[in-house]
Amino acid sequence: MSHRVFSGIQPSGQITLGNYLGALRQFVAMQHDAKAFYCVVDLHAITVAQDPALLRERIMDLAALYLAVGLDPRESTLFVQSDVSAHSELGWILQCVVHMGELSRMTQFKEKAEGKDTVTAGLFTYPALMAADILLYRTSRVPVGEDQKQHLELTRDIAMRFNSRFGETFVVPEVMMLKEGARIMSLDDPARKMSKSNPNPQSRIEILDSPDDIRKKVGRAVTDSDREIRYDPQGKPAVSNLLVIYSLTADMTIDGLVAQYEGKGYGALKKDLAEAIVAHLTPIQEKYREIRQSGRAEDVLRQGAITAAQVAEETMDLVRERVGLGGFRRR
Ligand code: AMP
Ligand code: TRP
């Protein structure tokens, strides 16, 4: 049986090297031998305040980037979450399955709520919508970075609880994470993950950063105290993070890199790493600009919404029947 794959990224900022290495690259690799659905999750983005005009731009930016990194609309269904109303609908139903206690344990919620006077109810119930995204497509595999693991575990619990209460309905999905790259760390603080919402732009490399910005950011990245280049995520988290990024962008093993830089300083490593990132991202940036200007992404999203809605509606028919809801529109 071929696998069903689903994943999504929020159009809430510039896509980072962390998003790319942890998630997007897996999306591309997995589209060939699976039926894949890749979503721009705009409903998740509005759990925190977004400027409407900017949100619209970012949706188109992210769609163009999906295409630029190699997602192929002939292989994958690419669409915007809010174009398929079944996401909100199933999201509501699953809010009535998940427990408050489960949602309160989510570390992403705790982190995003920390220090805020108020947060929206949507930020709290966010994982129910995410579960809906995944379960609507009878997804068997979900490629994500490490920070989404807890949400995936909750999605599995929700699916199993629904199935046992209402009868077999949902496929219980598996999380797919890379061994290296599932958690790319900030350049200014190797204890925090690289994030598009970090207020310090020096903390991250964005996929669309200019070569000069990339060189500057890598040059200023923090390193660990001694001079030795060695892979040791506990003892030398900063240098280990740079080695992971280097290995994934240059397609070299970490051991090979450690051998290559033996006896050399951090300066040499950073200089070559910056060039490896520039070389990797330049062709993506060129494609991105061409796609963004052509308007091609709009056609892809229009077609994607039709395809996704068909699959999602089939699941919704079954869900309504199982739960005992309405259904008169079809009778
Ligand atoms: P988000 O930016 O929260 O919409 O994340 C989109 C995808 O990128 C998710 O699968 C995340 O797990 C993944 N991701 C985000 N930040 C990182 C990171 N620093 N390292 C690896 N994966 C990441
Ligand atoms: N919550 C994910 C993130 O912040 C984005 C997301 C929403 C997602 N729905 C999803 C990821 C479904 C995988 C599957 O990164």
mmCIF file of N, CA and C in Angstrom, residues 118-213:
data_model
loop_
_atom_site.group_PDB
_atom_site.id
_atom_site.type_symbol
_atom_site.label_atom_id
_atom_site.label_comp_id
_atom_site.label_asym_id
_atom_site.label_seq_id
_atom_site.Cartn_x
_atom_site.Cartn_y
_atom_site.Cartn_z
ATOM 1 N N THR A 118 -2.476 38.021 27.595
ATOM 2 C CA THR A 118 -3.594 37.195 27.127
ATOM 3 C C THR A 118 -3.133 36.397 25.914
ATOM 4 N N VAL A 119 -3.737 35.232 25.735
ATOM 5 C CA VAL A 119 -3.529 34.474 24.498
ATOM 6 C C VAL A 119 -4.911 34.061 23.998
ATOM 7 N N THR A 120 -5.022 33.759 22.708
ATOM 8 C CA THR A 120 -6.329 33.380 22.165
ATOM 9 C C THR A 120 -6.662 31.944 22.557
ATOM 10 N N ALA A 121 -7.961 31.654 22.541
ATOM 11 C CA ALA A 121 -8.400 30.273 22.770
ATOM 12 C C ALA A 121 -7.870 29.386 21.644
ATOM 13 N N GLY A 122 -7.736 29.962 20.450
ATOM 14 C CA GLY A 122 -7.227 29.199 19.309
ATOM 15 C C GLY A 122 -5.804 28.707 19.517
ATOM 16 N N LEU A 123 -4.988 29.513 20.215
ATOM 17 C CA LEU A 123 -3.624 29.062 20.479
ATOM 18 C C LEU A 123 -3.649 27.820 21.372
ATOM 19 N N PHE A 124 -4.626 27.784 22.257
ATOM 20 C CA PHE A 124 -4.745 26.647 23.178
ATOM 21 C C PHE A 124 -5.259 25.394 22.457
ATOM 22 N N THR A 125 -6.241 25.576 21.581
ATOM 23 C CA THR A 125 -6.854 24.396 20.925
ATOM 24 C C THR A 125 -6.154 24.023 19.609
ATOM 25 N N TYR A 126 -5.115 24.778 19.274
ATOM 26 C CA TYR A 126 -4.293 24.566 18.070
ATOM 27 C C TYR A 126 -4.040 23.072 17.744
ATOM 28 N N PRO A 127 -3.669 22.242 18.729
ATOM 29 C CA PRO A 127 -3.372 20.842 18.374
ATOM 30 C C PRO A 127 -4.579 20.060 17.853
ATOM 31 N N ALA A 128 -5.805 20.478 18.216
ATOM 32 C CA ALA A 128 -6.983 19.779 17.686
ATOM 33 C C ALA A 128 -7.128 20.068 16.189
ATOM 34 N N LEU A 129 -6.818 21.303 15.791
ATOM 35 C CA LEU A 129 -6.863 21.655 14.369
ATOM 36 C C LEU A 129 -5.758 20.917 13.617
ATOM 37 N N MET A 130 -4.617 20.821 14.238
ATOM 38 C CA MET A 130 -3.503 20.096 13.600
ATOM 39 C C MET A 130 -3.854 18.609 13.432
ATOM 40 N N ALA A 131 -4.496 18.037 14.430
ATOM 41 C CA ALA A 131 -4.928 16.640 14.316
ATOM 42 C C ALA A 131 -5.924 16.503 13.163
ATOM 43 N N ALA A 132 -6.821 17.481 13.041
ATOM 44 C CA ALA A 132 -7.805 17.452 11.951
ATOM 45 C C ALA A 132 -7.103 17.475 10.597
ATOM 46 N N ASP A 133 -6.109 18.361 10.464
ATOM 47 C CA ASP A 133 -5.352 18.450 9.197
ATOM 48 C C ASP A 133 -4.892 17.061 8.771
ATOM 49 N N ILE A 134 -4.298 16.377 9.728
ATOM 50 C CA ILE A 134 -3.640 15.104 9.441
ATOM 51 C C ILE A 134 -4.673 13.999 9.197
ATOM 52 N N LEU A 135 -5.677 13.929 10.066
ATOM 53 C CA LEU A 135 -6.603 12.794 10.031
ATOM 54 C C LEU A 135 -7.556 12.862 8.836
ATOM 55 N N LEU A 136 -7.830 14.064 8.352
ATOM 56 C CA LEU A 136 -8.732 14.207 7.189
ATOM 57 C C LEU A 136 -8.244 13.429 5.971
ATOM 58 N N TYR A 137 -6.917 13.291 5.849
ATOM 59 C CA TYR A 137 -6.359 12.694 4.616
ATOM 60 C C TYR A 137 -5.955 11.239 4.820
ATOM 61 N N ARG A 138 -6.409 10.616 5.914
ATOM 62 C CA ARG A 138 -6.042 9.229 6.218
ATOM 63 C C ARG A 138 -4.533 9.060 6.103
ATOM 64 N N THR A 139 -3.858 10.005 6.719
ATOM 65 C CA THR A 139 -2.406 10.100 6.631
ATOM 66 C C THR A 139 -1.739 8.985 7.422
ATOM 67 N N SER A 140 -0.721 8.344 6.801
ATOM 68 C CA SER A 140 0.031 7.349 7.558
ATOM 69 C C SER A 140 1.366 7.907 8.046
ATOM 70 N N ARG A 141 1.896 8.940 7.378
ATOM 71 C CA ARG A 141 3.212 9.464 7.771
ATOM 72 C C ARG A 141 3.218 10.992 7.763
ATOM 73 N N VAL A 142 3.802 11.559 8.792
ATOM 74 C CA VAL A 142 3.849 13.019 8.911
ATOM 75 C C VAL A 142 5.299 13.479 9.111
ATOM 76 N N PRO A 143 5.929 14.037 8.067
ATOM 77 C CA PRO A 143 7.297 14.533 8.219
ATOM 78 C C PRO A 143 7.303 15.898 8.922
ATOM 79 N N VAL A 144 8.000 15.980 10.035
ATOM 80 C CA VAL A 144 8.091 17.237 10.794
ATOM 81 C C VAL A 144 9.436 17.307 11.519
ATOM 82 N N GLY A 145 9.717 18.469 12.080
ATOM 83 C CA GLY A 145 10.872 18.628 12.967
ATOM 84 C C GLY A 145 10.517 18.156 14.367
ATOM 85 N N GLU A 146 11.533 18.099 15.204
ATOM 86 C CA GLU A 146 11.381 17.507 16.532
ATOM 87 C C GLU A 146 10.362 18.240 17.393
ATOM 88 N N ASP A 147 10.239 19.553 17.192
ATOM 89 C CA ASP A 147 9.332 20.344 18.046
ATOM 90 C C ASP A 147 7.856 19.947 17.879
ATOM 91 N N GLN A 148 7.538 19.202 16.835
ATOM 92 C CA GLN A 148 6.143 18.818 16.600
ATOM 93 C C GLN A 148 5.816 17.410 17.106
ATOM 94 N N LYS A 149 6.811 16.759 17.697
ATOM 95 C CA LYS A 149 6.631 15.368 18.119
ATOM 96 C C LYS A 149 5.478 15.231 19.126
ATOM 97 N N GLN A 150 5.433 16.145 20.070
ATOM 98 C CA GLN A 150 4.389 16.059 21.101
ATOM 99 C C GLN A 150 2.993 16.243 20.475
ATOM 100 N N HIS A 151 2.885 17.155 19.512
ATOM 101 C CA HIS A 151 1.598 17.327 18.828
ATOM 102 C C HIS A 151 1.190 16.063 18.066
ATOM 103 N N LEU A 152 2.185 15.387 17.522
ATOM 104 C CA LEU A 152 1.897 14.157 16.774
ATOM 105 C C LEU A 152 1.439 13.044 17.703
ATOM 106 N N GLU A 153 2.057 12.992 18.881
ATOM 107 C CA GLU A 153 1.619 11.982 19.851
ATOM 108 C C GLU A 153 0.177 12.239 20.269
ATOM 109 N N LEU A 154 -0.159 13.505 20.448
ATOM 110 C CA LEU A 154 -1.536 13.838 20.818
ATOM 111 C C LEU A 154 -2.496 13.502 19.665
ATOM 112 N N THR A 155 -2.058 13.745 18.438
ATOM 113 C CA THR A 155 -2.885 13.392 17.276
ATOM 114 C C THR A 155 -3.187 11.891 17.275
ATOM 115 N N ARG A 156 -2.176 11.103 17.582
ATOM 116 C CA ARG A 156 -2.382 9.637 17.638
ATOM 117 C C ARG A 156 -3.375 9.271 18.736
ATOM 118 N N ASP A 157 -3.235 9.909 19.889
ATOM 119 C CA ASP A 157 -4.165 9.624 20.995
ATOM 120 C C ASP A 157 -5.596 10.012 20.611
ATOM 121 N N ILE A 158 -5.739 11.155 19.956
ATOM 122 C CA ILE A 158 -7.071 11.619 19.547
ATOM 123 C C ILE A 158 -7.677 10.613 18.552
ATOM 124 N N ALA A 159 -6.868 10.186 17.588
ATOM 125 C CA ALA A 159 -7.362 9.241 16.569
ATOM 126 C C ALA A 159 -7.811 7.933 17.225
ATOM 127 N N MET A 160 -7.004 7.436 18.145
ATOM 128 C CA MET A 160 -7.345 6.158 18.788
ATOM 129 C C MET A 160 -8.587 6.302 19.665
ATOM 130 N N ARG A 161 -8.697 7.430 20.372
ATOM 131 C CA ARG A 161 -9.874 7.639 21.224
ATOM 132 C C ARG A 161 -11.138 7.727 20.373
ATOM 133 N N PHE A 162 -11.047 8.465 19.259
ATOM 134 C CA PHE A 162 -12.200 8.596 18.358
ATOM 135 C C PHE A 162 -12.591 7.218 17.820
ATOM 136 N N ASN A 163 -11.580 6.471 17.351
ATOM 137 C CA ASN A 163 -11.858 5.145 16.781
ATOM 138 C C ASN A 163 -12.511 4.216 17.802
ATOM 139 N N SER A 164 -12.043 4.284 19.048
ATOM 140 C CA SER A 164 -12.618 3.336 20.003
ATOM 141 C C SER A 164 -14.020 3.785 20.435
ATOM 142 N N ARG A 165 -14.267 5.091 20.406
ATOM 143 C CA ARG A 165 -15.599 5.561 20.810
ATOM 144 C C ARG A 165 -16.635 5.419 19.687
ATOM 145 N N PHE A 166 -16.213 5.702 18.446
ATOM 146 C CA PHE A 166 -17.182 5.775 17.344
ATOM 147 C C PHE A 166 -17.007 4.682 16.290
ATOM 148 N N GLY A 167 -16.001 3.844 16.452
ATOM 149 C CA GLY A 167 -15.715 2.827 15.428
ATOM 150 C C GLY A 167 -14.581 3.281 14.525
ATOM 151 N N GLU A 168 -13.896 2.290 13.913
ATOM 152 C CA GLU A 168 -12.721 2.577 13.076
ATOM 153 C C GLU A 168 -13.025 3.655 12.058
ATOM 154 N N THR A 169 -12.343 4.783 12.148
ATOM 155 C CA THR A 169 -12.578 5.892 11.229
ATOM 156 C C THR A 169 -11.253 6.444 10.710
ATOM 157 N N PHE A 170 -10.341 6.687 11.631
ATOM 158 C CA PHE A 170 -9.092 7.350 11.261
ATOM 159 C C PHE A 170 -7.927 6.379 11.224
ATOM 160 N N VAL A 171 -6.973 6.693 10.335
ATOM 161 C CA VAL A 171 -5.675 6.009 10.339
ATOM 162 C C VAL A 171 -4.838 6.663 11.442
ATOM 163 N N VAL A 172 -4.155 5.871 12.245
ATOM 164 C CA VAL A 172 -3.289 6.430 13.289
ATOM 165 C C VAL A 172 -1.916 6.707 12.663
ATOM 166 N N PRO A 173 -1.533 7.987 12.539
ATOM 167 C CA PRO A 173 -0.334 8.335 11.767
ATOM 168 C C PRO A 173 0.966 8.169 12.542
ATOM 169 N N GLU A 174 2.042 7.999 11.780
ATOM 170 C CA GLU A 174 3.382 7.915 12.374
ATOM 171 C C GLU A 174 4.148 9.192 12.114
ATOM 172 N N VAL A 175 4.947 9.595 13.065
ATOM 173 C CA VAL A 175 5.784 10.780 12.877
ATOM 174 C C VAL A 175 7.071 10.378 12.152
ATOM 175 N N MET A 176 7.528 11.204 11.226
ATOM 176 C CA MET A 176 8.774 10.959 10.496
ATOM 177 C C MET A 176 9.746 12.096 10.791
ATOM 178 N N MET A 177 10.806 11.780 11.533
ATOM 179 C CA MET A 177 11.793 12.809 11.843
ATOM 180 C C MET A 177 13.166 12.367 11.379
ATOM 181 N N LEU A 178 13.978 13.312 10.941
ATOM 182 C CA LEU A 178 15.334 12.977 10.542
ATOM 183 C C LEU A 178 16.178 12.709 11.784
ATOM 184 N N LYS A 179 17.191 11.854 11.609
ATOM 185 C CA LYS A 179 18.079 11.592 12.740
ATOM 186 C C LYS A 179 18.912 12.847 13.032
ATOM 187 N N GLU A 180 19.463 13.437 12.005
ATOM 188 C CA GLU A 180 20.163 14.718 12.165
ATOM 189 C C GLU A 180 19.342 15.774 11.430
ATOM 190 N N GLY A 181 19.169 16.918 12.042
ATOM 191 C CA GLY A 181 18.460 17.989 11.337
ATOM 192 C C GLY A 181 17.051 18.204 11.846
ATOM 193 N N ALA A 182 16.573 17.317 12.730
ATOM 194 C CA ALA A 182 15.209 17.466 13.246
ATOM 195 C C ALA A 182 15.110 18.655 14.205
ATOM 196 N N ARG A 183 16.255 19.116 14.667
ATOM 197 C CA ARG A 183 16.250 20.268 15.566
ATOM 198 C C ARG A 183 17.495 21.111 15.307
ATOM 199 N N ILE A 184 17.381 22.036 14.368
ATOM 200 C CA ILE A 184 18.475 22.958 14.079
ATOM 201 C C ILE A 184 18.408 24.070 15.121
ATOM 202 N N MET A 185 19.554 24.411 15.713
ATOM 203 C CA MET A 185 19.547 25.360 16.811
ATOM 204 C C MET A 185 19.854 26.786 16.335
ATOM 205 N N SER A 186 19.532 27.749 17.190
ATOM 206 C CA SER A 186 19.797 29.155 16.883
ATOM 207 C C SER A 186 21.298 29.420 16.762
ATOM 208 N N LEU A 187 21.654 30.379 15.911
ATOM 209 C CA LEU A 187 23.070 30.701 15.749
ATOM 210 C C LEU A 187 23.601 31.495 16.941
ATOM 211 N N ASP A 188 22.714 32.197 17.633
ATOM 212 C CA ASP A 188 23.163 33.022 18.766
ATOM 213 C C ASP A 188 23.031 32.309 20.105
ATOM 214 N N ASP A 189 22.342 31.162 20.109
ATOM 215 C CA ASP A 189 22.135 30.450 21.374
ATOM 216 C C ASP A 189 21.806 28.985 21.072
ATOM 217 N N PRO A 190 22.822 28.112 21.192
ATOM 218 C CA PRO A 190 22.613 26.715 20.782
ATOM 219 C C PRO A 190 21.681 25.937 21.723
ATOM 220 N N ALA A 191 21.139 26.612 22.750
ATOM 221 C CA ALA A 191 20.177 25.922 23.624
ATOM 222 C C ALA A 191 18.754 26.121 23.117
ATOM 223 N N ARG A 192 18.571 27.034 22.131
ATOM 224 C CA ARG A 192 17.219 27.286 21.607
ATOM 225 C C ARG A 192 17.127 26.862 20.157
ATOM 226 N N LYS A 193 15.955 26.407 19.740
ATOM 227 C CA LYS A 193 15.837 26.006 18.331
ATOM 228 C C LYS A 193 15.797 27.249 17.437
ATOM 229 N N MET A 194 16.290 27.090 16.232
ATOM 230 C CA MET A 194 16.204 28.174 15.249
ATOM 231 C C MET A 194 14.727 28.378 14.929
ATOM 232 N N SER A 195 14.266 29.643 15.007
ATOM 233 C CA SER A 195 12.839 29.871 14.853
ATOM 234 C C SER A 195 12.563 31.145 14.061
ATOM 235 N N LYS A 196 11.519 31.095 13.215
ATOM 236 C CA LYS A 196 11.189 32.282 12.435
ATOM 237 C C LYS A 196 10.593 33.379 13.294
ATOM 238 N N SER A 197 10.169 33.060 14.517
ATOM 239 C CA SER A 197 9.562 34.092 15.347
ATOM 240 C C SER A 197 10.520 34.666 16.399
ATOM 241 N N ASN A 198 11.787 34.235 16.386
ATOM 242 C CA ASN A 198 12.754 34.822 17.323
ATOM 243 C C ASN A 198 12.978 36.295 16.958
ATOM 244 N N PRO A 199 12.862 37.219 17.953
ATOM 245 C CA PRO A 199 13.024 38.641 17.637
ATOM 246 C C PRO A 199 14.415 38.996 17.107
ATOM 247 N N ASN A 200 15.409 38.176 17.371
ATOM 248 C CA ASN A 200 16.758 38.484 16.875
ATOM 249 C C ASN A 200 16.997 37.826 15.509
ATOM 250 N N PRO A 201 17.045 38.641 14.434
ATOM 251 C CA PRO A 201 17.243 38.055 13.098
ATOM 252 C C PRO A 201 18.600 37.378 12.925
ATOM 253 N N GLN A 202 19.571 37.730 13.778
ATOM 254 C CA GLN A 202 20.897 37.084 13.703
ATOM 255 C C GLN A 202 20.849 35.629 14.173
ATOM 256 N N SER A 203 19.732 35.243 14.792
ATOM 257 C CA SER A 203 19.637 33.895 15.354
ATOM 258 C C SER A 203 19.357 32.848 14.283
ATOM 259 N N ARG A 204 18.935 33.305 13.114
ATOM 260 C CA ARG A 204 18.500 32.339 12.096
ATOM 261 C C ARG A 204 19.010 32.718 10.714
ATOM 262 N N ILE A 205 19.101 31.707 9.859
ATOM 263 C CA ILE A 205 19.312 31.953 8.435
ATOM 264 C C ILE A 205 17.982 31.726 7.764
ATOM 265 N N GLU A 206 17.566 32.690 6.957
ATOM 266 C CA GLU A 206 16.323 32.534 6.215
ATOM 267 C C GLU A 206 16.667 32.043 4.824
ATOM 268 N N ILE A 207 15.778 31.241 4.274
ATOM 269 C CA ILE A 207 16.039 30.639 2.964
ATOM 270 C C ILE A 207 16.301 31.708 1.903
ATOM 271 N N LEU A 208 15.687 32.875 2.085
ATOM 272 C CA LEU A 208 15.830 33.918 1.070
ATOM 273 C C LEU A 208 16.872 34.972 1.442
ATOM 274 N N ASP A 209 17.668 34.705 2.477
ATOM 275 C CA ASP A 209 18.742 35.649 2.839
ATOM 276 C C ASP A 209 19.732 35.811 1.685
ATOM 277 N N SER A 210 20.281 37.038 1.551
ATOM 278 C CA SER A 210 21.299 37.271 0.518
ATOM 279 C C SER A 210 22.596 36.574 0.938
ATOM 280 N N PRO A 211 23.465 36.281 -0.043
ATOM 281 C CA PRO A 211 24.752 35.652 0.291
ATOM 282 C C PRO A 211 25.521 36.441 1.351
ATOM 283 N N ASP A 212 25.491 37.777 1.261
ATOM 284 C CA ASP A 212 26.229 38.570 2.250
ATOM 285 C C ASP A 212 25.658 38.415 3.644
ATOM 286 N N ASP A 213 24.323 38.402 3.733
ATOM 287 C CA ASP A 213 23.706 38.201 5.055
ATOM 288 C C ASP A 213 24.073 36.838 5.616
#
